[in-house]
Amino acid sequence: MGTLHGSSVSVDEGLFRWAFPLPRTHTGILQGNGLLGAMIWGEGQTLRLTLNRADLWDHRGGLAWTEKVNYAALRASLEASDEADLRERFEGEKPPPGEPRRPSRLPLGRLEFDLGPMTQLTSGTLNPSTGEVVIEIHHETAGREHIQVQMPMQGAGVIIRFPDRRVTEPMVVRAVTSWDLIGEQFGEIGFEPPVHFETGRMTGWVQPMPADPPVAVGWARQGQEFAVVVAKGGTVEDAKESAGRDVADLLDNGYERIRASASAWWDAYWADVPTINIPNPTLMFLYRYGMYKFAGLTHPEGVPGTLQGPWVEEHRFPPWSSDYHFNINVQECYWPAYRGNRLRHLLPLFDMIHSWTESLQENARLFLGIEDGLMLPHSVDDRCTCMGGFWSGAVDHGCTAWVAHMMYQYYTYSGNLEFLREKAYPFMVGAMRVHEEMLERESADGEGQLGLPVSVSPEYRGSRLDAWGKNASFQLACIHALAESLLEASVALNEVPRPIWREILRDLPKACVVGDPGEIYLWEGTPLEESHRHHSHLAGIYPFDVIDIDDPEWEPVVRRSIDRWIKQGMGMWSGWCMPWASILHTMVGHAETAELLLELWQRVFTNEGQGTLHDANFPGITLIGSRPMTHPDRADEKMQMDAGMGAVGAILEMLLHSRRGVHYVFAGAPAHWRDVSFEGIRAAGAFLVDAARSAGEVAFVRVYSEVGGLFRLADPWADGVIEIRLSPGGTRTLARS
């Protein structure tokens, strides 16, 4: 294919090529290994390398949960419309002078390589099969030359190999620290300036931290090769010494050995990733580049992915602290792990959440007075400190249930019974205990339907006093999905289920349905009144799959709800809304729309370097982050990883998805994709599926079972469901007769 629309990027024989100039940090070419992130950009004679670490935090600030942050007080404040009391409880204390209000990931800095006045950057090529980036430059006398950049898949360093001529011809390396760019902001919250150093052959700086370990950036050159690392240490000297060891290790190994090792890692990675062939070059790029970035965001030996992963810009503090948002963003970042057959990438996230158990238990104890619950706020740092200042997010218990859903999916996609027993099931039970305490019977005698008297739908009406109601559809879907999963897990583990889980399935609505034939509301009395970025009231369709859209009773309800959602439009959507919307359209049979939304997302919510944006790249489609129509300022563009990962998930769902335990091949693939195929997409039940459509007809479906079991397939040639029972290691192929 040629150049992507509105982009500096083109694709040629599996390589991705960026045309310089790449004028801003988030237009750069990405390299990452789950710990270190590098953005390669620049223009003219200046090549820039922005660096950051995924574990670089200022941990000060945040909301400390206390006895005053409790459900009874919350309910009383809401019912009395006491805004002052509500905010006093949930916004936290004003920080003392010199301290931040909440924790945040930190900007770090960049290196600038001045290649000389006779040199011009022309292009940069990424080979996603090896992770290597090759920068092409033009020198007025030497002609075309290349700079090679490789990131090892462990550690926090990058090695660069310059052309031979650079050994003798001067090249200026400039350090641009984040303090140089926003030192005043650092100073206002108690930071000291960085300490620059030059010891032996290594040069660099150390950024002291008010309450966290110092971080050092160090670099050195050896012949054609240049190594730069980002290291931590208990003291400034420790950080400097650590950087020195890491730089020496990179240079001692040398470029060729590091490239070979990285290439072997990538070979193993791509061997597990599904191969897809679809007649849409844009979506093919989004899939391939997205799966490449997924590795750098969620490396199984790295740091769990935040909003920006390891790729935090150097010129400002990152938007929303680049924290963990558990009301869609973390989930969307990890969607490729499931159908994309990279389940191991979920484990660092689950391990981190498991390490928070005591904090989650304390939150539930303070909020509801129970000892056996788990409660996860929607926005936290890597130590589970609540960001504060957003009461409806702090009490959005759907976040906990959604994480429980992710854990249960890991079990169903892998068949790992030990994980279910040791990690997922206890978390699911603890999450449900909080919901159980918040549910009430309609009548005083304890009879009648169950309901949720105080509930929220993520970010709808923000933190206004009216941002709540009874029986929010999002929460009902979360609870139903969790109850179904708990009952299934109890059978698998031979555990005795709590009676209330069956009562929930019997007596709690799956959604807040109002009218006849009915429509899904946000909560009682509140339909979707306007365009909104969270499609949470439709979560019973996806991701929780508790509403059977083929059921004659539900079909008109879903249709009316989707119609209203379409009518309200995209005018207040952000980037990460688009892939979720694409999947919803896939689920209800709007295959062409599912494709179009992803194409539109690429046009509207990526910049010229294919950086994935929260706000639109240009005005006219949405009002979220809207800029003036003339002279738009892109210096503050908000890069987030969620939408790019969500697009990967959406593409895979187009090819293979499931509804109520039945798998559908190509049900989300537009009819004009007459020739399309895939190999190795993972499905619940620990199945791997291959399929092909030829000349518009499904040619075959092949199912492989890792652990044995029943695979239910919607018949691609006739009405009905085909049931395929396989032994462990068994394969069955169905072909068009």
XYZ file of C-alpha atoms in Angstrom:
737
model
C 0.000 0.000 0.000
C 1.009 3.632 -0.266
C 0.929 6.391 2.323
C -1.871 6.295 4.894
C -4.396 9.120 4.710
C -3.186 12.299 6.422
C 0.003 10.573 7.407
C 3.782 10.526 7.000
C 3.657 6.723 7.096
C 3.717 4.275 4.199
C 3.883 0.495 4.082
C 6.124 -1.472 1.769
C 6.552 -5.264 1.916
C 5.850 -5.465 5.619
C 8.071 -2.502 6.554
C 6.665 0.777 7.899
C 8.297 3.946 6.617
C 7.988 7.442 8.103
C 8.901 10.475 6.001
C 10.696 13.265 7.836
C 10.062 15.842 9.149
C 8.468 14.356 12.256
C 8.064 17.631 14.113
C 6.637 16.624 17.505
C 7.367 13.984 20.106
C 4.232 11.930 19.500
C 4.738 11.877 15.735
C 7.833 9.781 16.346
C 8.604 6.145 15.580
C 8.103 3.992 18.669
C 10.312 1.400 20.275
C 9.425 -0.197 23.607
C 10.030 -3.238 25.778
C 7.517 -2.838 28.584
C 9.980 -0.846 30.699
C 11.659 1.640 28.381
C 9.947 3.699 25.721
C 11.718 5.572 22.925
C 10.230 8.017 20.409
C 12.395 8.772 17.381
C 11.607 12.047 15.635
C 13.152 15.248 14.304
C 13.696 17.304 11.193
C 16.459 18.791 9.084
C 19.845 17.863 10.530
C 18.552 17.096 14.037
C 17.531 13.600 15.102
C 15.733 13.440 18.462
C 15.323 10.529 20.850
C 12.750 11.002 23.635
C 13.082 8.477 26.454
C 10.973 7.425 29.420
C 10.492 4.552 31.833
C 7.139 2.941 32.545
C 7.930 2.872 36.283
C 8.916 6.544 36.584
C 6.436 7.984 39.099
C 6.146 10.753 41.627
C 4.078 8.866 44.201
C 3.092 11.802 46.377
C -0.491 13.003 46.696
C -3.786 11.279 45.976
C -6.894 10.506 47.991
C -6.447 8.591 51.224
C -9.608 6.580 51.896
C -10.904 7.176 55.406
C -14.069 6.440 57.394
C -15.715 9.528 55.903
C -15.491 7.991 52.419
C -18.344 5.546 52.907
C -21.473 4.419 51.120
C -23.981 5.650 53.700
C -22.523 9.160 53.662
C -22.340 9.137 49.866
C -25.973 8.142 49.567
C -27.073 10.730 52.111
C -25.147 13.495 50.360
C -26.597 12.576 46.975
C -30.160 12.250 48.195
C -29.863 15.592 50.024
C -28.097 17.247 47.049
C -25.357 18.291 49.468
C -22.575 19.091 47.022
C -20.276 20.639 49.618
C -20.317 17.508 51.766
C -19.834 15.278 48.735
C -16.789 17.139 47.516
C -15.270 17.450 50.973
C -15.389 13.680 51.336
C -14.162 12.668 47.901
C -11.830 15.377 46.663
C -9.266 14.953 49.413
C -7.277 17.498 51.361
C -5.511 20.353 49.643
C -1.843 19.376 49.458
C 0.707 21.363 51.414
C 2.840 23.871 49.495
C 5.438 22.201 47.325
C 3.540 18.921 46.893
C 1.332 17.681 44.048
C -2.370 17.002 44.395
C -2.088 13.480 42.995
C 0.585 10.994 41.891
C 1.805 11.188 38.331
C 4.060 9.580 35.812
C 6.910 11.968 35.055
C 8.454 13.421 31.923
C 12.181 12.814 31.618
C 13.933 14.310 28.580
C 15.502 13.637 25.212
C 18.793 13.517 23.358
C 19.325 15.555 20.207
C 21.859 14.450 17.621
C 23.015 17.348 15.445
C 24.239 15.548 12.337
C 25.801 18.632 10.764
C 24.712 21.313 8.284
C 25.340 19.114 5.234
C 22.951 16.407 6.489
C 19.210 16.019 6.010
C 16.922 13.433 7.618
C 14.823 11.792 4.906
C 13.008 8.733 6.293
C 12.818 6.188 9.083
C 11.896 2.556 8.525
C 10.617 0.193 11.207
C 10.865 -3.535 10.711
C 8.175 -4.875 13.065
C 9.599 -8.384 12.692
C 12.836 -7.359 14.443
C 12.033 -4.064 16.192
C 14.902 -2.340 14.378
C 14.541 1.235 13.124
C 16.751 2.445 10.285
C 17.033 6.213 9.753
C 17.969 7.273 6.248
C 19.906 10.521 5.916
C 21.266 12.383 2.940
C 24.708 13.972 3.116
C 25.640 16.508 0.458
C 28.938 14.782 -0.350
C 28.617 11.255 1.063
C 25.123 10.715 -0.344
C 22.663 8.314 1.293
C 23.603 6.921 4.709
C 21.835 4.989 7.447
C 21.601 5.183 11.235
C 20.428 1.948 12.909
C 18.526 1.958 16.213
C 17.806 -1.168 18.250
C 16.194 -1.557 21.650
C 16.972 -4.752 23.593
C 13.807 -6.485 24.797
C 15.054 -6.438 28.392
C 16.484 -3.571 30.403
C 16.233 0.157 29.852
C 18.639 1.022 27.060
C 18.962 1.726 23.349
C 21.950 1.130 21.095
C 22.540 3.149 17.931
C 24.986 2.509 15.116
C 26.079 5.530 13.090
C 27.729 5.488 9.647
C 31.533 5.088 9.467
C 31.928 8.730 8.597
C 30.486 9.742 11.962
C 33.504 8.282 13.753
C 35.755 11.046 12.485
C 33.299 13.804 11.618
C 32.037 15.731 14.640
C 28.490 15.083 15.782
C 27.004 17.176 18.567
C 24.901 15.371 21.175
C 22.705 17.663 23.243
C 20.787 16.708 26.375
C 17.378 18.344 26.736
C 15.982 17.487 30.149
C 12.364 17.983 31.074
C 13.617 20.442 33.673
C 14.998 22.529 30.790
C 11.497 22.672 29.321
C 9.193 22.877 32.369
C 11.536 23.498 35.287
C 9.167 25.986 36.890
C 6.438 23.346 37.157
C 8.900 20.875 38.652
C 10.086 23.474 41.143
C 6.543 24.255 42.271
C 6.128 20.685 43.556
C 9.434 20.302 45.319
C 11.816 18.984 42.668
C 15.439 20.051 42.443
C 17.264 20.616 39.137
C 18.979 17.634 37.512
C 22.624 16.938 38.244
C 24.695 16.801 35.058
C 27.809 14.649 35.013
C 30.657 13.464 32.824
C 32.666 10.555 34.200
C 35.178 8.747 32.047
C 33.518 7.963 28.769
C 29.931 8.401 30.030
C 27.912 11.624 30.010
C 24.462 12.206 31.413
C 22.218 13.644 34.063
C 20.478 12.460 37.217
C 17.062 13.769 38.200
C 16.694 13.786 41.998
C 13.220 12.946 43.289
C 11.416 14.304 46.343
C 10.110 10.926 47.549
C 11.157 8.306 44.980
C 14.482 6.898 43.758
C 16.530 9.208 41.512
C 16.641 8.407 37.812
C 19.728 8.756 35.622
C 20.113 9.090 31.877
C 23.603 8.138 30.726
C 25.239 7.662 27.352
C 28.585 6.837 25.816
C 30.099 6.185 22.414
C 32.425 3.461 21.211
C 33.443 3.688 17.572
C 30.317 3.721 15.443
C 28.112 2.609 18.324
C 26.298 4.817 20.812
C 24.468 3.511 23.905
C 21.994 5.381 26.103
C 20.247 4.039 29.205
C 17.747 5.161 31.830
C 18.609 3.767 35.268
C 17.357 4.090 38.843
C 19.218 4.015 42.128
C 18.704 4.623 45.819
C 20.814 7.787 45.680
C 22.101 10.095 42.967
C 25.417 8.254 42.992
C 23.697 4.865 42.906
C 21.665 5.886 39.867
C 24.786 7.182 38.125
C 26.698 3.970 38.846
C 23.804 1.858 37.635
C 23.692 3.844 34.385
C 27.440 3.337 33.956
C 27.122 -0.448 34.296
C 24.198 -0.581 31.871
C 25.935 1.567 29.256
C 29.077 -0.563 29.478
C 27.003 -3.722 29.124
C 25.327 -2.451 25.947
C 28.607 -1.418 24.351
C 30.355 -4.639 25.375
C 27.611 -6.707 23.752
C 27.624 -4.531 20.642
C 24.990 -3.764 18.084
C 25.011 -7.039 16.164
C 24.621 -9.254 19.222
C 21.835 -7.076 20.611
C 20.041 -7.015 17.271
C 20.238 -10.813 17.019
C 18.850 -11.241 20.524
C 16.007 -8.781 19.905
C 15.221 -10.425 16.587
C 14.915 -13.810 18.301
C 12.498 -12.313 20.832
C 10.365 -10.850 18.070
C 10.415 -14.132 16.137
C 8.913 -15.882 19.154
C 6.383 -13.090 19.660
C 5.056 -13.074 16.105
C 4.920 -16.876 16.034
C 2.002 -16.717 18.483
C 0.212 -13.709 17.007
C -2.657 -14.530 14.616
C -1.957 -14.066 10.922
C -4.716 -12.197 9.148
C -5.249 -11.323 5.497
C -7.948 -8.762 4.838
C -8.516 -6.623 1.721
C -8.231 -3.347 3.607
C -4.672 -1.957 3.686
C -5.449 0.600 6.392
C -6.803 -2.018 8.777
C -3.916 -4.348 7.964
C -1.532 -1.576 9.036
C -3.532 -0.840 12.197
C -3.403 -4.518 13.108
C 0.273 -5.121 12.427
C 1.577 -1.856 13.914
C -0.873 -2.218 16.776
C 0.370 -5.689 17.692
C 3.942 -4.373 17.463
C 3.112 -1.592 19.932
C 1.205 -4.021 22.145
C 4.471 -5.863 22.798
C 6.186 -2.649 23.894
C 3.229 -1.637 26.053
C 2.595 -4.957 27.825
C 5.801 -7.010 27.659
C 5.229 -10.065 29.906
C 8.350 -9.193 31.916
C 7.647 -5.466 31.967
C 5.502 -2.900 33.744
C 1.715 -3.079 33.252
C 0.524 -0.635 30.612
C -0.838 2.754 31.666
C -2.634 5.306 29.503
C 0.609 6.089 27.665
C 2.685 3.068 28.567
C 6.420 3.849 28.530
C 5.976 6.628 25.936
C 5.540 9.759 28.065
C 6.482 13.050 26.397
C 9.265 15.245 27.769
C 7.730 18.706 27.386
C 4.929 18.476 29.982
C 3.427 16.336 32.681
C 1.343 13.635 30.980
C -2.433 14.055 30.642
C -4.377 12.338 33.426
C -1.035 11.472 35.021
C -0.703 8.567 32.531
C -2.261 6.484 35.291
C -4.376 3.326 35.386
C -7.979 4.070 34.367
C -10.093 0.979 35.034
C -13.411 2.126 33.566
C -12.389 1.304 29.949
C -8.833 2.417 29.231
C -6.807 -0.363 30.865
C -9.273 -2.913 29.538
C -8.994 -1.601 25.984
C -5.197 -1.565 26.199
C -5.319 -5.300 26.896
C -7.996 -6.399 24.406
C -5.361 -7.772 21.970
C -4.121 -10.233 24.597
C -7.165 -12.468 24.253
C -8.000 -13.095 20.601
C -4.459 -11.966 19.758
C -3.138 -15.083 21.565
C -0.742 -13.255 23.885
C -2.291 -14.142 27.240
C 1.059 -13.952 29.078
C 0.992 -10.197 28.615
C -1.908 -9.990 31.078
C -0.004 -11.529 33.972
C 2.023 -8.452 35.070
C -1.259 -6.515 35.287
C -2.956 -9.218 37.330
C 0.100 -9.593 39.579
C 0.116 -5.850 40.246
C -3.585 -5.859 41.113
C -3.087 -8.911 43.326
C -0.362 -7.005 45.209
C -3.002 -4.381 46.044
C -5.244 -6.859 47.871
C -4.863 -5.269 51.298
C -5.630 -1.812 49.906
C -8.669 -3.090 48.029
C -9.924 -4.836 51.159
C -9.417 -1.672 53.204
C -11.344 0.366 50.629
C -14.282 -2.043 50.913
C -14.106 -2.031 54.713
C -14.137 1.755 54.876
C -16.809 2.132 52.204
C -19.220 -0.595 53.323
C -17.983 -1.981 56.634
C -17.239 -5.464 55.266
C -14.058 -7.442 55.759
C -14.244 -9.715 52.717
C -14.776 -7.263 49.873
C -12.474 -5.776 47.248
C -13.015 -2.281 45.861
C -10.924 -0.723 43.090
C -11.332 2.990 42.261
C -11.447 3.891 38.594
C -8.171 5.847 38.580
C -5.038 4.884 40.536
C -1.254 4.863 40.400
C 0.878 1.719 40.456
C 0.473 1.483 44.250
C -3.340 1.694 44.071
C -3.462 5.242 45.426
C -6.772 6.770 44.382
C -6.315 9.931 42.336
C -9.267 11.663 44.014
C -11.338 14.634 42.922
C -13.957 12.606 41.019
C -16.523 11.066 43.341
C -18.433 9.145 40.662
C -15.222 7.467 39.528
C -14.047 6.639 43.030
C -17.273 4.717 43.715
C -17.688 3.158 40.261
C -17.542 -0.443 41.404
C -18.012 -1.592 37.835
C -14.256 -1.044 37.568
C -13.643 -3.890 40.021
C -16.157 -6.157 38.312
C -14.625 -5.414 34.914
C -11.170 -6.429 36.174
C -12.751 -9.594 37.594
C -14.223 -10.197 34.133
C -10.750 -9.807 32.596
C -9.357 -12.368 35.049
C -12.124 -14.834 34.331
C -11.587 -14.370 30.595
C -7.922 -15.223 31.120
C -9.056 -18.519 32.632
C -11.608 -19.260 29.897
C -9.175 -18.419 27.084
C -6.319 -20.402 28.644
C -7.978 -23.200 30.598
C -5.564 -22.452 33.463
C -7.449 -23.878 36.436
C -4.686 -22.954 38.889
C -4.997 -19.287 37.933
C -8.749 -19.484 38.430
C -8.341 -21.043 41.865
C -5.499 -18.877 43.163
C -6.127 -15.472 41.575
C -9.333 -15.032 39.603
C -11.940 -16.703 41.820
C -10.934 -14.956 45.081
C -10.915 -11.616 43.260
C -14.314 -12.317 41.697
C -15.818 -13.234 45.066
C -14.390 -10.107 46.707
C -15.670 -7.879 43.912
C -19.152 -9.393 44.138
C -19.283 -8.960 47.921
C -19.301 -5.168 47.421
C -22.125 -5.400 44.888
C -24.053 -7.676 47.237
C -23.932 -5.078 49.998
C -25.156 -2.322 47.674
C -28.111 -4.292 46.262
C -31.538 -3.956 47.857
C -34.904 -5.641 47.483
C -37.700 -3.448 46.174
C -40.071 -4.164 49.055
C -39.446 -3.765 52.765
C -40.315 -7.412 53.428
C -37.292 -8.539 51.440
C -39.323 -9.762 48.493
C -39.521 -8.586 44.921
C -36.912 -7.552 42.416
C -33.327 -6.698 43.333
C -32.130 -3.209 42.545
C -29.137 -0.917 42.875
C -30.347 2.288 44.549
C -27.167 4.302 44.003
C -25.224 3.711 40.805
C -23.242 5.536 38.143
C -22.471 5.134 34.464
C -18.806 5.948 33.796
C -18.204 9.668 33.344
C -21.810 10.415 32.358
C -22.464 13.924 33.711
C -18.964 13.867 35.197
C -18.992 14.538 38.933
C -22.189 16.592 38.974
C -24.738 16.030 41.717
C -27.057 14.388 39.194
C -24.406 11.970 37.880
C -26.162 8.989 39.437
C -29.406 7.100 39.570
C -31.054 3.781 40.307
C -30.090 0.696 38.313
C -27.406 2.039 35.991
C -27.286 -0.348 33.039
C -23.490 -0.514 33.126
C -23.482 -1.711 36.734
C -26.295 -4.212 36.116
C -24.358 -5.720 33.204
C -21.204 -5.931 35.317
C -23.064 -7.692 38.131
C -24.775 -10.181 35.818
C -21.539 -11.043 34.042
C -19.828 -11.554 37.379
C -22.662 -13.711 38.732
C -22.623 -15.929 35.629
C -18.852 -16.278 35.820
C -18.907 -17.081 39.533
C -21.442 -19.856 39.051
C -19.408 -21.355 36.193
C -16.201 -21.029 38.213
C -17.807 -22.687 41.229
C -18.549 -25.750 39.118
C -15.006 -25.828 37.709
C -13.491 -25.551 41.198
C -16.079 -27.686 42.990
C -16.933 -24.735 45.233
C -20.331 -24.097 46.820
C -21.794 -20.937 45.252
C -23.353 -18.244 47.383
C -27.170 -18.354 46.992
C -27.334 -14.673 46.107
C -25.491 -15.269 42.835
C -28.445 -17.259 41.512
C -30.827 -14.715 42.997
C -29.039 -12.007 41.005
C -29.563 -13.872 37.742
C -33.220 -14.381 38.621
C -34.178 -11.095 40.265
C -31.813 -8.360 39.041
C -32.480 -6.728 35.639
C -29.723 -7.149 33.045
C -30.187 -3.521 32.005
C -32.379 -0.573 32.884
C -35.058 -1.057 30.217
C -37.804 1.553 30.009
C -40.922 1.605 27.809
C -42.650 -0.863 25.549
C -41.071 -2.499 23.557
C -38.347 -0.911 25.621
C -35.033 0.856 25.402
C -31.831 0.624 27.450
C -31.425 3.725 29.636
C -28.324 4.963 31.445
C -30.289 4.573 34.663
C -33.906 5.028 35.699
C -35.321 8.224 34.226
C -32.260 8.913 32.063
C -32.065 7.832 28.430
C -28.979 8.592 26.371
C -29.664 12.331 26.149
C -26.628 13.333 24.136
C -23.558 12.055 22.382
C -21.281 10.568 25.031
C -17.818 9.021 24.872
C -18.672 6.062 27.146
C -20.902 3.475 25.516
C -21.341 1.941 28.958
C -25.115 1.548 28.928
C -24.586 -0.894 26.036
C -21.984 -2.932 27.955
C -24.484 -5.764 28.329
C -23.934 -6.324 24.595
C -20.172 -5.830 24.715
C -17.943 -6.467 26.577
C -20.089 -8.379 29.078
C -22.283 -10.332 26.652
C -25.167 -10.831 29.095
C -27.857 -9.671 26.663
C -28.843 -12.173 23.988
C -29.420 -9.900 21.013
C -31.027 -12.787 19.084
C -33.647 -13.372 21.784
C -37.042 -12.187 20.423
C -37.672 -10.291 23.666
C -34.335 -8.497 23.565
C -34.025 -7.894 19.816
C -36.392 -4.862 19.650
C -34.898 -3.419 22.838
C -31.379 -3.639 21.439
C -32.493 -2.229 18.094
C -34.175 0.803 19.684
C -31.160 1.385 21.952
C -28.708 1.189 19.064
C -30.932 3.505 17.004
C -30.875 6.178 19.712
C -27.118 5.765 20.130
C -26.637 6.267 16.385
C -28.995 9.256 16.387
C -27.042 11.018 19.134
C -23.942 10.631 16.987
C -20.208 11.001 17.507
C -20.065 14.705 18.340
C -18.655 14.132 21.835
C -16.573 11.025 21.214
C -12.869 10.717 21.956
C -10.372 8.403 20.268
C -10.872 5.326 22.417
C -14.664 5.421 21.825
C -14.277 4.457 18.175
C -12.963 0.863 18.477
C -15.557 0.059 21.155
C -18.254 1.433 18.852
C -16.852 -0.645 16.001
C -17.185 -3.804 18.091
C -20.759 -2.937 19.082
C -21.617 -2.582 15.405
C -19.941 -5.929 14.714
C -22.076 -7.541 17.398
C -25.358 -6.263 15.939
C -24.475 -7.108 12.335
C -23.353 -3.711 11.009
C -20.148 -5.002 9.420
C -19.638 -2.123 6.990
C -20.007 0.397 9.813
C -17.546 -1.558 11.960
C -14.979 -1.194 9.180
C -15.774 2.449 8.468
C -15.416 3.500 12.105
C -11.891 2.109 12.242
C -10.971 3.867 9.018
C -12.474 7.070 10.390
C -10.575 6.614 13.646
C -7.303 6.383 11.716
C -8.114 9.562 9.811
C -9.387 11.608 12.745
C -7.660 10.319 15.874
C -4.081 9.727 14.745
C -1.497 12.352 13.872
C 0.800 12.391 10.854
C 3.200 9.978 12.565
C 0.355 7.612 13.537
C 0.482 8.651 17.176
C -2.882 7.611 18.640
C -4.780 10.545 20.102
C -7.455 11.103 22.725
C -8.685 14.252 20.954
C -9.351 14.656 17.248
C -6.420 15.680 15.086
C -8.566 18.263 13.315
C -11.913 19.956 13.992
C -15.291 19.085 12.555
C -15.975 15.523 13.728
C -16.133 15.845 17.504
C -16.103 18.608 20.088
C -13.854 16.661 22.463
C -10.615 18.627 22.619
C -11.820 20.804 19.742
C -9.345 23.434 18.555
C -9.905 26.585 16.519
C -10.424 25.848 12.834
C -7.501 28.085 11.961
C -3.979 27.750 13.365
C -4.660 24.668 15.509
C -2.113 24.195 18.291
C -0.919 20.600 18.282
C 1.729 21.080 20.945
C -0.708 19.765 23.541
C -1.922 16.701 21.624
C -2.867 13.921 24.031
C -1.444 10.569 23.029
C -2.999 7.473 24.598
C -2.434 3.815 23.797
C -5.961 2.545 24.454
C -7.556 3.312 21.084
C -4.725 1.782 19.057
C -4.973 -1.407 21.080
C -8.761 -1.269 20.890
C -8.532 -1.082 17.097
C -6.555 -4.339 17.099
C -9.224 -5.938 19.263
C -11.976 -4.625 16.988
C -10.328 -6.053 13.858
C -10.022 -9.474 15.466
C -13.668 -9.359 16.597
C -14.695 -8.667 12.991
C -13.082 -11.955 12.005
C -14.106 -14.080 14.987
C -16.363 -13.185 17.871
C -18.711 -14.957 20.250
C -22.168 -14.232 21.608
C -23.637 -16.249 24.447
C -21.175 -19.082 23.905
C -21.549 -19.359 20.125
C -18.647 -18.403 17.841
C -19.173 -16.500 14.605
C -16.615 -16.403 11.783
C -16.507 -13.346 9.507
C -19.791 -12.037 10.944
C -18.168 -8.625 11.293
C -16.334 -8.759 7.966
C -18.043 -6.610 5.301
C -19.522 -8.447 2.333
C -17.093 -6.702 -0.017
C -14.235 -8.534 1.735
C -14.756 -11.432 -0.648
C -11.363 -13.021 0.025
C -10.269 -12.906 3.646
C -8.600 -15.354 6.022
C -7.014 -15.757 9.423
C -4.942 -18.285 11.331
C -4.512 -18.731 15.067
C -7.155 -16.437 16.589
C -7.756 -17.569 20.159
C -11.249 -18.226 21.479
C -12.730 -18.891 24.900
C -12.360 -22.542 25.834
C -8.648 -22.502 24.902
C -9.381 -23.009 21.210
C -7.352 -21.701 18.264
C -9.286 -21.059 15.061
C -8.335 -20.728 11.388
C -10.812 -19.808 8.661
C -10.995 -18.519 5.101
C -13.606 -16.861 2.948
C -13.110 -17.227 -0.804
C -15.185 -15.508 -3.498
C -17.555 -14.329 -0.802
C -18.237 -17.777 0.707
C -16.689 -19.336 3.805
C -14.359 -22.025 2.458
C -13.369 -23.717 5.722
C -13.157 -23.389 9.479
C -10.487 -25.263 11.433
C -10.618 -25.574 15.227
C -7.759 -26.761 17.449
C -8.288 -27.489 21.152
C -5.524 -27.109 23.735
C -7.401 -28.581 26.705
C -10.386 -30.339 25.144
C -14.002 -29.260 25.208
C -17.053 -28.215 23.250
C -16.764 -25.544 20.547
C -20.078 -24.116 19.389
C -19.936 -22.574 15.919
C -22.658 -20.608 14.186
C -23.059 -22.567 10.961
C -21.424 -20.404 8.252
C -23.340 -22.236 5.467
C -26.816 -22.618 6.986
C -28.929 -21.619 9.945
C -28.132 -23.298 13.217
C -25.214 -24.096 15.479
C -22.585 -26.784 14.894
C -21.250 -28.450 18.039
C -17.669 -29.689 17.835
C -16.338 -31.744 20.737
C -12.564 -32.137 20.783
C -10.048 -33.961 22.960
C -6.931 -32.149 24.194
C -4.719 -31.515 21.173
C -7.523 -32.395 18.780
C -8.306 -30.605 15.505
C -11.358 -30.587 13.280
C -11.800 -28.920 9.914
C -15.181 -28.065 8.441
C -15.273 -27.246 4.735
C -17.819 -25.968 2.292
C -19.376 -28.898 0.496
